[in-house]
Every structure is written in C-alpha cells, then in structure tokens.
Coordinates of C-alpha atoms in Angstrom, one line a residue:
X1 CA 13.4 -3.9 30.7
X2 CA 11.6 -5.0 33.7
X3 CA 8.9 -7.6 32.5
X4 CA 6.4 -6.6 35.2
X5 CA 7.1 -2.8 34.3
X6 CA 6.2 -3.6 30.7
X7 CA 3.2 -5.8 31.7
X8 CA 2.1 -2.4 33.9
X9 CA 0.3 -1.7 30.1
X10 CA -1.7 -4.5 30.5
X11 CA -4.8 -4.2 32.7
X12 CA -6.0 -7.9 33.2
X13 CA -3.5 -10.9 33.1
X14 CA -2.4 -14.2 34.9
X15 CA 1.6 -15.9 35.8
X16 CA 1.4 -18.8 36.0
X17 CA 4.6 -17.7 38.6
X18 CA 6.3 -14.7 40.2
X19 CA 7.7 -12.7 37.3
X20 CA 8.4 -9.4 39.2
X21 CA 12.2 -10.0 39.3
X22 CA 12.4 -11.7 35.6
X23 CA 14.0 -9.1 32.7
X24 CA 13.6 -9.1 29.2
X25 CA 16.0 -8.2 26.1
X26 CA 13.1 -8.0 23.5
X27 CA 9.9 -8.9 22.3
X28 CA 9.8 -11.6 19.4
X29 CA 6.6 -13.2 18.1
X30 CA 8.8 -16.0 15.7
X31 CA 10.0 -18.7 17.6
X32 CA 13.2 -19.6 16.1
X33 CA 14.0 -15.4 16.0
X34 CA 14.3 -16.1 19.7
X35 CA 16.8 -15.5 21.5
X36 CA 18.5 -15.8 25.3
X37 CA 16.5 -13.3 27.7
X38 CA 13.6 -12.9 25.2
X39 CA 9.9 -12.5 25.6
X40 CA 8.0 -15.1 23.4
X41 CA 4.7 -13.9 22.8
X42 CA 1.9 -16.7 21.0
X43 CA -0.1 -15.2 18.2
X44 CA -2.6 -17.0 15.9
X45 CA -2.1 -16.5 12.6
X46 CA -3.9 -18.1 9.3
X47 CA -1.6 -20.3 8.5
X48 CA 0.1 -20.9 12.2
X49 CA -0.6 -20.8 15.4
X50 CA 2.8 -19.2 17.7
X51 CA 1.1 -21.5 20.3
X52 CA 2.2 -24.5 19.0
X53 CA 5.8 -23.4 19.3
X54 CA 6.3 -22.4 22.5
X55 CA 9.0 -25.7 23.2
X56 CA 11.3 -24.0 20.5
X57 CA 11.1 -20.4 22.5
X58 CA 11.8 -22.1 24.8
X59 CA 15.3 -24.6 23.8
X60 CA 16.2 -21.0 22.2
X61 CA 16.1 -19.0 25.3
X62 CA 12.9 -17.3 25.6
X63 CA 12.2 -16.2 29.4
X64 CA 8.8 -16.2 29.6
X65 CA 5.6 -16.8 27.4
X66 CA 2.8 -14.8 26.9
X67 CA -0.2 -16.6 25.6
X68 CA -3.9 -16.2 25.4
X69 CA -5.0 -19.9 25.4
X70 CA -2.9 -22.6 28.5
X71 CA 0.4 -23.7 27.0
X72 CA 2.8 -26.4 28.4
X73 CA 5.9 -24.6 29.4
X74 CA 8.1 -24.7 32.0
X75 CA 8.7 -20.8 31.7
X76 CA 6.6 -18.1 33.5
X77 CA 3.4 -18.1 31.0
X78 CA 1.7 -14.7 31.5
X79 CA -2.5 -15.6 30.1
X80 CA -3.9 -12.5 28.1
X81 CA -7.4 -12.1 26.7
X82 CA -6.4 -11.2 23.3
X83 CA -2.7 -12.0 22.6
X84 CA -2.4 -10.3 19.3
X85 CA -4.2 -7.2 21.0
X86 CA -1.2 -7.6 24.0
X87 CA 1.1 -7.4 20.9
X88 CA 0.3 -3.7 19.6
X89 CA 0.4 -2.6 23.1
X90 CA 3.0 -4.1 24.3
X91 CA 5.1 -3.1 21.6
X92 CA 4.0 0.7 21.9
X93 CA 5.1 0.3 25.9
X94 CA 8.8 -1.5 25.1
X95 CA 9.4 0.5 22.5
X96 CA 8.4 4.1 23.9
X97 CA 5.7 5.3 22.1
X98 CA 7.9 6.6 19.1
X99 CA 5.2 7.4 16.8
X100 CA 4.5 10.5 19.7
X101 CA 8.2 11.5 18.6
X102 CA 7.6 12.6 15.3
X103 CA 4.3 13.5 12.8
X104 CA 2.7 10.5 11.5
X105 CA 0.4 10.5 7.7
X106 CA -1.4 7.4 6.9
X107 CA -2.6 6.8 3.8
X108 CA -5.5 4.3 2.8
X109 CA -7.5 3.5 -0.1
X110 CA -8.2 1.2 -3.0
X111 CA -5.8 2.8 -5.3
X112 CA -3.2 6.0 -5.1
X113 CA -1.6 5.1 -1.7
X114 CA 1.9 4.8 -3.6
X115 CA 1.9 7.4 -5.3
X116 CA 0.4 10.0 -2.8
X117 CA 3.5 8.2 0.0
X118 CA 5.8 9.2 -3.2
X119 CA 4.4 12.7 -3.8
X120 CA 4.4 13.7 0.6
X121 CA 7.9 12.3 0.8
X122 CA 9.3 14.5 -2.3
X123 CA 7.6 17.4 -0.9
X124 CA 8.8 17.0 2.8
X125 CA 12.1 16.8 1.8
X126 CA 11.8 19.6 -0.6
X127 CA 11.1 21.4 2.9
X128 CA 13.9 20.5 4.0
X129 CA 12.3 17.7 6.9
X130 CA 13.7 14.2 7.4
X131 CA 11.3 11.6 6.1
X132 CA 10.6 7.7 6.4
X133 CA 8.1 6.0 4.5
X134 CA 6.7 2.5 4.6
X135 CA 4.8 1.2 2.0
X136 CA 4.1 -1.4 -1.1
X137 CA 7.5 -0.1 -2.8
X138 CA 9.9 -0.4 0.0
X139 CA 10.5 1.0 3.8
X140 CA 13.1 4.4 3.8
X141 CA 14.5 5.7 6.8
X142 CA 15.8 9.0 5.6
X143 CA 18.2 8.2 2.5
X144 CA 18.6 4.5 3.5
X145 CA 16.0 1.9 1.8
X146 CA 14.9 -1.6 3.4
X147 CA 12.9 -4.5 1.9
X148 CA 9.1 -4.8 3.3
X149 CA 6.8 -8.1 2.4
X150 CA 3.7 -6.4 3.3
X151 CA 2.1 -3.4 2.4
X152 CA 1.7 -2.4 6.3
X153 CA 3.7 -4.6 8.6
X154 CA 2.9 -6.5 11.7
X155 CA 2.5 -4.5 15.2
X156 CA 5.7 -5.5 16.3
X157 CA 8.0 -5.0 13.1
X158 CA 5.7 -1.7 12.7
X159 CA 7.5 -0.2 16.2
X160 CA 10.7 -1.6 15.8
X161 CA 10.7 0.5 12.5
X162 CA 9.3 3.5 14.0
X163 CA 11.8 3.2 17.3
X164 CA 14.6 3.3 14.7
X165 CA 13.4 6.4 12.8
X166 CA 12.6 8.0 16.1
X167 CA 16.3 7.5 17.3
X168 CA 17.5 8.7 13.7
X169 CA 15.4 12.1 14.3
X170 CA 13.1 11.8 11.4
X171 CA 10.1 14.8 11.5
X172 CA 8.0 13.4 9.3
X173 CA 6.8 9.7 8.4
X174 CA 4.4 8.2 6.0
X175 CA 2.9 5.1 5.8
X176 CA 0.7 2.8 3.3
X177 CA -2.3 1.4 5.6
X178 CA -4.2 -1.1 4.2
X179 CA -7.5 -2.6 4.7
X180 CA -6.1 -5.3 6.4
X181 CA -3.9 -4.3 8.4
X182 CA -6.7 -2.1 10.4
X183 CA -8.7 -4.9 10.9
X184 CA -5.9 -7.4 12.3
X185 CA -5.0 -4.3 14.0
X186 CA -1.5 -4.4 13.0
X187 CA -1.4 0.1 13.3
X188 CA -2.9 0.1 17.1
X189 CA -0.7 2.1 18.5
X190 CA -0.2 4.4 16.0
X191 CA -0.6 8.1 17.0
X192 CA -1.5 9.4 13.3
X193 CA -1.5 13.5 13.1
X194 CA -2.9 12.6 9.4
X195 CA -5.2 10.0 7.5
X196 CA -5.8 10.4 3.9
X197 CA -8.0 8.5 2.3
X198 CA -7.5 8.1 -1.9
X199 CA -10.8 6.3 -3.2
X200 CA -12.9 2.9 -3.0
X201 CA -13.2 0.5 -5.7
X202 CA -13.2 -3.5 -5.8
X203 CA -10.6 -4.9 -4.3
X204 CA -10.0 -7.8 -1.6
X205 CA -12.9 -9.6 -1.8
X206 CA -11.5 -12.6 -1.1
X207 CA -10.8 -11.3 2.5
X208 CA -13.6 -8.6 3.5
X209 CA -17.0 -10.2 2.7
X210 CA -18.4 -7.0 1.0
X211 CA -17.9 -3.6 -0.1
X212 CA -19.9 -2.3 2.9
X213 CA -17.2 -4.6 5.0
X214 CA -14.6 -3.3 3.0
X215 CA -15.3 0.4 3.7
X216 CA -16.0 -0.5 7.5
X217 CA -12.3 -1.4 7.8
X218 CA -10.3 1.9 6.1
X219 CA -13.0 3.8 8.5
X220 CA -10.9 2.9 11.3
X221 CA -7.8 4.6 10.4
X222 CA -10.3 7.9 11.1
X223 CA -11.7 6.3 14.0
X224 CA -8.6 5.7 15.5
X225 CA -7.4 8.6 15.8
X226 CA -9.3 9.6 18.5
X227 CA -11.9 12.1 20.1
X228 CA -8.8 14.8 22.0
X229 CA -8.3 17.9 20.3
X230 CA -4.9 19.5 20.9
X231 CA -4.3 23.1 19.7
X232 CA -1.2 22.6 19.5
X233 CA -1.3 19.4 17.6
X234 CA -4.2 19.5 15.3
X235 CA -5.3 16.1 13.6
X236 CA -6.7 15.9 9.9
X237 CA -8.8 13.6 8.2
X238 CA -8.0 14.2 4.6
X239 CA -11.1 13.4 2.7
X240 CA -11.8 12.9 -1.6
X241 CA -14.9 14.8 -2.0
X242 CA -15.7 13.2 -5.2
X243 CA -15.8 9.5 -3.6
X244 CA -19.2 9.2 -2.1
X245 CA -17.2 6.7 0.3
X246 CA -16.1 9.7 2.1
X247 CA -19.5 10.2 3.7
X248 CA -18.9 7.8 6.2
X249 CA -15.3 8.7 7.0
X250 CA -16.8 12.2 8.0
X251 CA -18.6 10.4 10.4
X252 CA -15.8 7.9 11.8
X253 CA -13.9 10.7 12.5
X254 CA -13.7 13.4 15.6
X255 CA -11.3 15.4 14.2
X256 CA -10.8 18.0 11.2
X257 CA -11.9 17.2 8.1
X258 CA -9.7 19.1 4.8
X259 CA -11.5 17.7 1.6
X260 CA -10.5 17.7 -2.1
X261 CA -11.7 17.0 -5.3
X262 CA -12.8 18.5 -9.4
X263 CA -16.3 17.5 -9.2
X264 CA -18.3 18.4 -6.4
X265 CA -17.0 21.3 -4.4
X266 CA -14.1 21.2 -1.9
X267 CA -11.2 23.2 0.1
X268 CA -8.0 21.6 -2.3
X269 CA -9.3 21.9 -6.0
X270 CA -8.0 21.5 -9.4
X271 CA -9.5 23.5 -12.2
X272 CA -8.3 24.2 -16.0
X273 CA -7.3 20.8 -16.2
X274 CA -5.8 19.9 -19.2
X275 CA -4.3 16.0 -19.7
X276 CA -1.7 15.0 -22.3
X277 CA 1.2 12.6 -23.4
X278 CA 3.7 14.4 -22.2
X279 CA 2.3 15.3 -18.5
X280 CA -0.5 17.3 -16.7
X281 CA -1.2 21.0 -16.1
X282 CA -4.1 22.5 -13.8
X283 CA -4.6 24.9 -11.2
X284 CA -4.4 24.2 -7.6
X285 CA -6.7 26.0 -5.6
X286 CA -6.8 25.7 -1.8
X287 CA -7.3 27.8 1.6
X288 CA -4.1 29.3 1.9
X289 CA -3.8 30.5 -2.3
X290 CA -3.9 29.1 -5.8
X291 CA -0.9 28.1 -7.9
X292 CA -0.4 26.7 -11.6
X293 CA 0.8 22.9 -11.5
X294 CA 2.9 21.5 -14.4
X295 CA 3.4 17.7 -13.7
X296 CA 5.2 14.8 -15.5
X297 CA 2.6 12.3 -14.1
X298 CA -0.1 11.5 -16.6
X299 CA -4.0 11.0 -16.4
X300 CA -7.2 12.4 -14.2
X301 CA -6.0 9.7 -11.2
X302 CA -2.8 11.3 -10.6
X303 CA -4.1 15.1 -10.6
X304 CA -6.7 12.6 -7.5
X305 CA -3.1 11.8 -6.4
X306 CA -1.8 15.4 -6.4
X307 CA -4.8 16.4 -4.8
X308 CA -4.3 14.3 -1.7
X309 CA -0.6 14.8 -1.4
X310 CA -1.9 18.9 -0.9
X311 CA -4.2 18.6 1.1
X312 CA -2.3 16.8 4.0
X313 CA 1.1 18.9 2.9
X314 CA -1.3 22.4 3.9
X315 CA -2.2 21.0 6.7
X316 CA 1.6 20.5 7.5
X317 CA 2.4 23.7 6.8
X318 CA 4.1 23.3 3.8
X319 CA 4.3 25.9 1.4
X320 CA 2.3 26.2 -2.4
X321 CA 5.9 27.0 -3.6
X322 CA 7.4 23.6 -2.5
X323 CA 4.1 22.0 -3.1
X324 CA 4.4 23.0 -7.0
X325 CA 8.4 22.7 -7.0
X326 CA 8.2 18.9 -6.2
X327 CA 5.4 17.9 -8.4
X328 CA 7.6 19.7 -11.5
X329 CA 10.9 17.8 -10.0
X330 CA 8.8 14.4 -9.5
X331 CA 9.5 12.3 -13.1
X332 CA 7.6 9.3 -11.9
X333 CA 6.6 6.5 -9.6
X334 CA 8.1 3.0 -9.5
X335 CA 5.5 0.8 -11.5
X336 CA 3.4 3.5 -11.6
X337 CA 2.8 4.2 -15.8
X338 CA 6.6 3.6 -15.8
X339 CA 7.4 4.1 -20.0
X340 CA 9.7 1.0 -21.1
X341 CA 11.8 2.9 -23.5
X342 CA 14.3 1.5 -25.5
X343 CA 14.3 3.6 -28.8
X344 CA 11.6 2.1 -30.4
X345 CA 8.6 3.5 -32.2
X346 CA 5.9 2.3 -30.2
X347 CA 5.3 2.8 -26.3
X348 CA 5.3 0.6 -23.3
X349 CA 3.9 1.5 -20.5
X350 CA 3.6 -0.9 -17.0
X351 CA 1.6 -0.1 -14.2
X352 CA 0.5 -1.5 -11.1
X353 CA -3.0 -1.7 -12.1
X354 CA -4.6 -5.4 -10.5
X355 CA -8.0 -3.9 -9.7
X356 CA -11.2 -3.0 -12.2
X357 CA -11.3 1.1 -11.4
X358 CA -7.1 1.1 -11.8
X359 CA -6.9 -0.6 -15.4
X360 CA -10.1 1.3 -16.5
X361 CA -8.1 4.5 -15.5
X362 CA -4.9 3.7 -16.8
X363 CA -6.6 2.5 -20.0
X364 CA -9.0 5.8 -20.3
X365 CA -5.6 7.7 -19.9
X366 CA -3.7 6.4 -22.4
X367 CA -7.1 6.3 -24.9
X368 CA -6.6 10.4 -24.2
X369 CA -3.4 10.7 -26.2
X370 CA -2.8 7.8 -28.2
X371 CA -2.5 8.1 -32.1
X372 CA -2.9 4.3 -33.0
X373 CA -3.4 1.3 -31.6
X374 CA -3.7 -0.1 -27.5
X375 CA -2.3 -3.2 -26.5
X376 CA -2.7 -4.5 -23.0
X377 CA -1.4 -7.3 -21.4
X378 CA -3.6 -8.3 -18.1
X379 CA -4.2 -11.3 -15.7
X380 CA -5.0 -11.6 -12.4
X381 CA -4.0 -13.3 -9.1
X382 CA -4.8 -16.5 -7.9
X383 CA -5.8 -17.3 -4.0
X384 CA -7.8 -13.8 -4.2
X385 CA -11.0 -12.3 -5.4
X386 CA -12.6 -14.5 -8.0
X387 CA -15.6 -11.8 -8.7
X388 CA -13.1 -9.0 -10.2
X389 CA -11.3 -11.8 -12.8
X390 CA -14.6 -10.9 -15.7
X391 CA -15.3 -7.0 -14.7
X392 CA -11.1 -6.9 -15.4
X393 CA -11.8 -8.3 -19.0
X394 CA -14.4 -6.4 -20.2
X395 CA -12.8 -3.6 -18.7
X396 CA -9.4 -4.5 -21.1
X397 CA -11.9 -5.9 -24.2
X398 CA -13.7 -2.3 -23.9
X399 CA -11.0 -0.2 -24.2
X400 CA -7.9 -1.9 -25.8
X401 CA -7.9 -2.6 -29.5
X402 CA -5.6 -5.9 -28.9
X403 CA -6.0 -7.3 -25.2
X404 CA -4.1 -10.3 -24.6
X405 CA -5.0 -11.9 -21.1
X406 CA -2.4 -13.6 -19.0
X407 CA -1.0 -14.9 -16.0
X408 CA -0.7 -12.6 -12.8
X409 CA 0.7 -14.3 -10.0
X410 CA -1.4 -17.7 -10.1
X411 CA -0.2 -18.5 -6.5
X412 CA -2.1 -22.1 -6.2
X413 CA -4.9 -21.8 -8.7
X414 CA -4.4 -23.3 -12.6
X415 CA -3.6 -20.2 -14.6
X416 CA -6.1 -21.8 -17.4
X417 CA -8.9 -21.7 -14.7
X418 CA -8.2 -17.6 -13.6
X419 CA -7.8 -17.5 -17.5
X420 CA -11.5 -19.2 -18.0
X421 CA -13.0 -17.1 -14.7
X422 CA -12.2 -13.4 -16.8
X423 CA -12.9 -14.5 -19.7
X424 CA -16.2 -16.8 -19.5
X425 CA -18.7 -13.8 -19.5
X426 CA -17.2 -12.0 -22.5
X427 CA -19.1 -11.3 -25.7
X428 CA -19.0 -13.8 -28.7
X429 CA -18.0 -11.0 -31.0
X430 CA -15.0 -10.1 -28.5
X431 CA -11.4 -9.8 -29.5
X432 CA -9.2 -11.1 -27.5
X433 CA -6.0 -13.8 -27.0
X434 CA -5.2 -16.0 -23.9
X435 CA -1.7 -16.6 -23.7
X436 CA -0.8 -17.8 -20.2
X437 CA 2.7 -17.6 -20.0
X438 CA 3.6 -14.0 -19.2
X439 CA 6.7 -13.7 -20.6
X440 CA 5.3 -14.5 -23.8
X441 CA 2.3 -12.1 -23.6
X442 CA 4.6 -9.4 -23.5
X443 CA 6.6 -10.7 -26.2
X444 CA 3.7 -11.7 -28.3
X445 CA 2.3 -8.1 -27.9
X446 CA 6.3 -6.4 -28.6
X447 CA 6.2 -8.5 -31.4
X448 CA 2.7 -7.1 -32.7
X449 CA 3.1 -3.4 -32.0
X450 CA 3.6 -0.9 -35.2
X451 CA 4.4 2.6 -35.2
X452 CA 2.5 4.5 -32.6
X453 CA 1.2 1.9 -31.0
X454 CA 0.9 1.7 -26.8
X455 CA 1.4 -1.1 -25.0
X456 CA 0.0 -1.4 -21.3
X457 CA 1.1 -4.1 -19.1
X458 CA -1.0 -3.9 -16.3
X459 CA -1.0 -5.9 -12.7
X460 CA 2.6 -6.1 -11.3
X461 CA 4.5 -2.9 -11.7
X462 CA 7.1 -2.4 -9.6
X463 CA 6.9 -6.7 -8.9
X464 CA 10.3 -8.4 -9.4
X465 CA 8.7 -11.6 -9.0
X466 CA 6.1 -14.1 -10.3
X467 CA 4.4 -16.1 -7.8
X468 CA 3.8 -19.7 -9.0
X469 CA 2.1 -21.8 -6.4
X470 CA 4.5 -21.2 -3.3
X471 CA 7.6 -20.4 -5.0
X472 CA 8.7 -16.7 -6.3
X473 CA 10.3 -16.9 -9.4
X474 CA 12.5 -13.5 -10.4
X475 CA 10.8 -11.8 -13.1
X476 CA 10.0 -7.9 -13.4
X477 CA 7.7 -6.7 -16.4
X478 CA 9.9 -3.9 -17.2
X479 CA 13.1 -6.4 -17.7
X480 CA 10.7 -8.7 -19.8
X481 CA 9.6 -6.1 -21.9
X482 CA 13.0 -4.3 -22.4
X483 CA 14.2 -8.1 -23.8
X484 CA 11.5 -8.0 -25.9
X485 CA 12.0 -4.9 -27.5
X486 CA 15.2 -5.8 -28.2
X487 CA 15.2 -8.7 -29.7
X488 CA 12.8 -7.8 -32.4
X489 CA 15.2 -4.9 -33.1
X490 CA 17.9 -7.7 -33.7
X491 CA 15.0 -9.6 -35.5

C-alpha cells in the first residue's frame, strides 16, 4: 500500500521528508517484528516506550517511522498527535475496515463475558452461521483455535484478526471487551452491531481509581457505537436490568436498548426458576415468545449468563428453538464450575472466580445443593487490587465450612504478604488455614474431603499456569487436583 494513501486517514501530521512515492508491506508496532518495507509505528507503553527503538526498525528494514514525540532516524518520520490513537486508525484504513464485513457482539462486564462469548458462539453455529470469537479462553476463527495473552488484544493484532476472519467469510464474531482495553482504546475501530453488558462488581482497582472510574470505562463500548441509525442495520445495547450499573449505560448509548433480568421487570426474563446439582430449568420469556429452558450449567449467575446470550441472539434473529437447543447441547464452560471427576465420592469443582461477587456466587451455588461439607481453596493475585484480598476472605470464611487460603498468581508480591492482606481483618473466632503453596492446598483439601463433600477451587480456572514473579510455571488446577485424587485413592 501507498504510505501517503494510508496516511489520507490521518487529518493532521508532519514528514520530516517527501513520502508520497514511499510503499509499505505492513504495519508493526514491535521493533524486532520488523521487517524489510515495513511501517514502524512508536507507541508508549507501561513498561516500554516503541520510541526508544526506532534504530532497531530501522537495521531491520522499517521504511518509515511514525512517532508522536521527534526521534533520531534517518528514515521518513511522519509526527502524529497521539501515536497510539494513529494506531487504531491506521490499522482500520490498512486493513479495510473488516469489522463492516461481518456482525460484530461485544461483551463487557465484571463477570460472565466467557461464558455469555461461549453461549452466542454455540447458538450461532446452531444456526448454522460461521463464528469467531476472541476472548479470555482463546481466539477461534471458525473451527480453528489460536492462543491470545490478553483478554482484548491490542488495536493492531485486533484488525489483523478481524481481516483474517473477514477473508474466511465468517457472519458473525464475538468478542470479550474489557475495561481496559476501552480506555487504552485498543477496540477504536470497531463497528459493534451489539454490546452486552453482564454486571459490575470489584474488580481492577489497581488500574481504574474507583468504581465510578471503573463504570466510566465499560460505558464506552455503548458510547462508541455511535449516534447513526440504519434500518437496515439496527444497533443494540444489551442491558442487565437488575444491575443498577445499567442506568448509566442507557444514557451512554444512542442506540436500542433490549434489557433482561428476574428481579425488576424487563423484555428477556426468566421465571419458575428452579436451581439444582444436576443443572437449571426456568422459563424464558421475551418479545418474540416464551420457551422452557433445561440447562446443564448450574447457579442464579449462569441463568444472568443465559439471559444475556438471548437477548443479543433475538436481536440477531435467531430463533427460541435454537436458542433452547444449544443451552440443552452446552455441557459446560472451560474453568467455568468445571467438575474434577475421577470416581471419587466427593466433588471438585474449579472456577474462574478471582473477584468478591464471583466466589460469593459460586459459593451461594454450591451451598444450594450440597449434602455435607464445603471446602474452598482461594488466593489472590499479586501486582493487582490490594482492597479485594480481605472482602475475598470473609467472603470464603462465611460460606465455606473448611477454607484454606492460598497462592494465586503472586506475580512480584511475597505470597505470605497477599496471604496476611486477606486474612488480617478476619474474625478471631474464624476458621481457616493458610497454606501457600497451591499445589498443596489442593492436596491438603483432597486429602480432607469425606463422602459428600464439595470442593471449590476458585481463582484460575481455565489457567495452565502459575505466575511467580516474572516467570510462568505450567500448572493447571484441574491436573493438580486430578493428581490429588488419585493418589489418595492409591493411599
């Protein structure tokens, strides 16, 4: 591509020379990813800055620089205001607008985003569409599956991907948005038909400064998707009535609201709920009919979950038959109150939960059904919100019979000092152990559990890691526990 054609997206800039007869192969924001004939662009980052390695773009082949701050090259530098901004654009312009190609749901919220990514993608392929997904789990292009390191990837990797499912004729993608994402503007660009939005609860504190802050950041997936109506493209906000968060989505957004909820009223409902071991049944009730919903997914959050996933599949114009026939088919989410089940006579359960609202519902779901005694094993991460680590513990001391607190992923901080931080405001008279090893937590709680029993362990799900200062070590709480069970049934 012409570099001056894809600057023509740009509307104020400076060469430091002529570039009009200069072309590019591709855009590349990591230095030693460059390549001859590429386009070297300079983003700021927390940890690095791309300025500072604009000489090894440069000894690998980079063409020309873009930059917002001056940069000693002997390439064409092209200044920018806002380099990372130049990015999303830039990226939307190179790569065609692909997202325009194809519908587009995004998903946000504290907790759910999974799951409800899980539940659209089962149903759209039910109807027969061809999906891609990018989220916490993984990325899918169709059938295919790809590694991702964030939750929502950077601007660039994020149309690269879409380019890809655009020239492999997907119809229908969804995506995982986080909080942070939207406010490093990583989805501008992003020409969403749909935005759900799950629920609101503590989380990320280390990186927004409030929960007012918080909520100001998943408003602008609704904000974003502009103030143009197109009859022949409508755009939804998909709204949980029962979060009073949603209030101020309503008013981020120009475009058509669909709610849902059980408590307060709404367009998607569910009614004649009833919640056991074995699964969920309640009645879905919505604009276009109501139909009986048998599910395999247990608790309250994931009839939320199912909730969500209708909502934006109506508004697809997907049918209540294929709405109910994929939540039957679905048998569960990766990580997601995965059962650990190796024959033995008490039940392991892991789950993703890392925030207070997640392990208080995992842990009010399991109270519903079980006959004896709840284990859980919890920690939580290092390098992130400190003011979670004690609501966490009284949340696991208040509903568990046996908690035993452990390492998460300590990342830099002493696991003893997380270890201290959620349990320091805990009542005398609490029962509880501190083991900080993980791997013998969940052997230590194996080892414990009788007949009946439940054991959660809560915080990494579908994680096939540990993070110990800045090193990943393999380890995946479902593997952990099955060699647990084991060996005391060799014991």
């Amino acid at each position: 591509m012409k570099l001056e054609e894809l600057l023509s997206c740009i509307p104020f800039y400076k060469t430091t020379e002529n570039v009009s007869d200069l072309n590019i192969d591709k855009i590349v924001m990591d230095s030693r990813k460059v390549k001859p004939g590429d386009l070297f662009i300079c983003i700021s980052g927390y940890t690095v800055d791309g300025h500072d390695f604009v000489n090894q773009a440069e000894a690998n082949g980079a063409v020309a620089i873009i930059a917002e701050k001056p940069v000693d090259s002997k390439l064409p530098v092209i200044l920018v205001p806002d380099s990372k901004r130049a990015l999303s654009i830039l990226a939307v312009k190179y790569y065609d607008n692909p997202t325009g190609k194809f519908s587009l749901i995004g998903v946000t919220g504290t907790n759910g985003k999974t799951t409800v990514t899980y539940l659209l993608e089962a149903i759209f392929k039910l109807a027969k569409q061809k999906t891609g997904v990018i989220g916490t789990l993984h990325m899918k292009i169709d059938d295919e599956t790809y590694p991702v390191i964030n939750t929502t990837p950077d601007a660039l990797s994020l149309q690269q991907t879409f380019d890809k499912m655009a020239k492999q004729h997907i119809e229908q993608a969804i995506m995982e948005v986080s909080s942070h994402a939207l406010v490093q503007g990583r989805v501008h660009g992003c020409d969403y038909d749909i935005a759900v939005f799950t629920n609101l609860s503590q989380d990320h504190l280390d990186f927004h400064k409030d929960m007012d802050d918080y909520l100001r950041a998943k408003s602008l997936l609704f904000a974003q998707m502009g103030s143009h109506y197109d009859t022949g493209k409508r755009k939804y906000a998909v709204l949980n009535q029962d979060e009073p968060a949603s209030e101020l989505l309503k008013q981020s957004t120009a475009q058509h609201v669909i709610t849902y909820g059980i408590d307060h009223d709404a367009q998607v409902m569910a009614s004649d709920i009833e919640l056991g071991a074995a699964g969920t049944y309640f009645q879905l009730k919505t604009p276009i009919g109501n139909i009986h919903i048998k599910s395999k997914l247990m608790g309250m959050f994931n009839v939320y979950n199912m909730l969500a996933a209708s909502a934006a599949a109506i508004v697809s114009n997907i049918s209540l038959d294929t709405i109910k026939q994929a939540f039957e088919q679905i048998e569960g989410v990766n990580g997601r109150f995965e059962p650990v089940n190796e024959g033995q006579s008490f039940a392991v359960i892991v789950d993703y939960a890392h925030t207070p609202d997640s392990l208080e519902n995992v842990l009010q779901t399991v109270k519903e059904f079980a006959k004896q005694r709840v284990f859980v094993v919890v920690g939580c991460g290092g390098d992130r919100d400190k003011t979670k680590r004690p609501i966490m513990a009284q949340i696991a001391v208040k509903y568990a019979d046996k908690p035993i607190f452990t390492s998460d992923n300590p990342r830099t901080e002493d696991p003893m000092a997380i270890l201290e931080d959620m349990t320091n405001g805990l009542d005398n008279a609490a029962t509880y152990e501190v083991i900080a090893d993980r791997k013998a937590a969940i052997h230590e709680a194996v080892n414990q559990a009788a007949d009946g029993d439940i054991i959660v362990i809560a915080g990494k799900g579908h994680e096939t890691y540990q993070q110990i200062g800045h090193t990943k070590y393999d380890f995946d709480d479902r593997e952990v526990a099955r060699q647990a069970i084991l060996a005391k049934e060799r014991a």
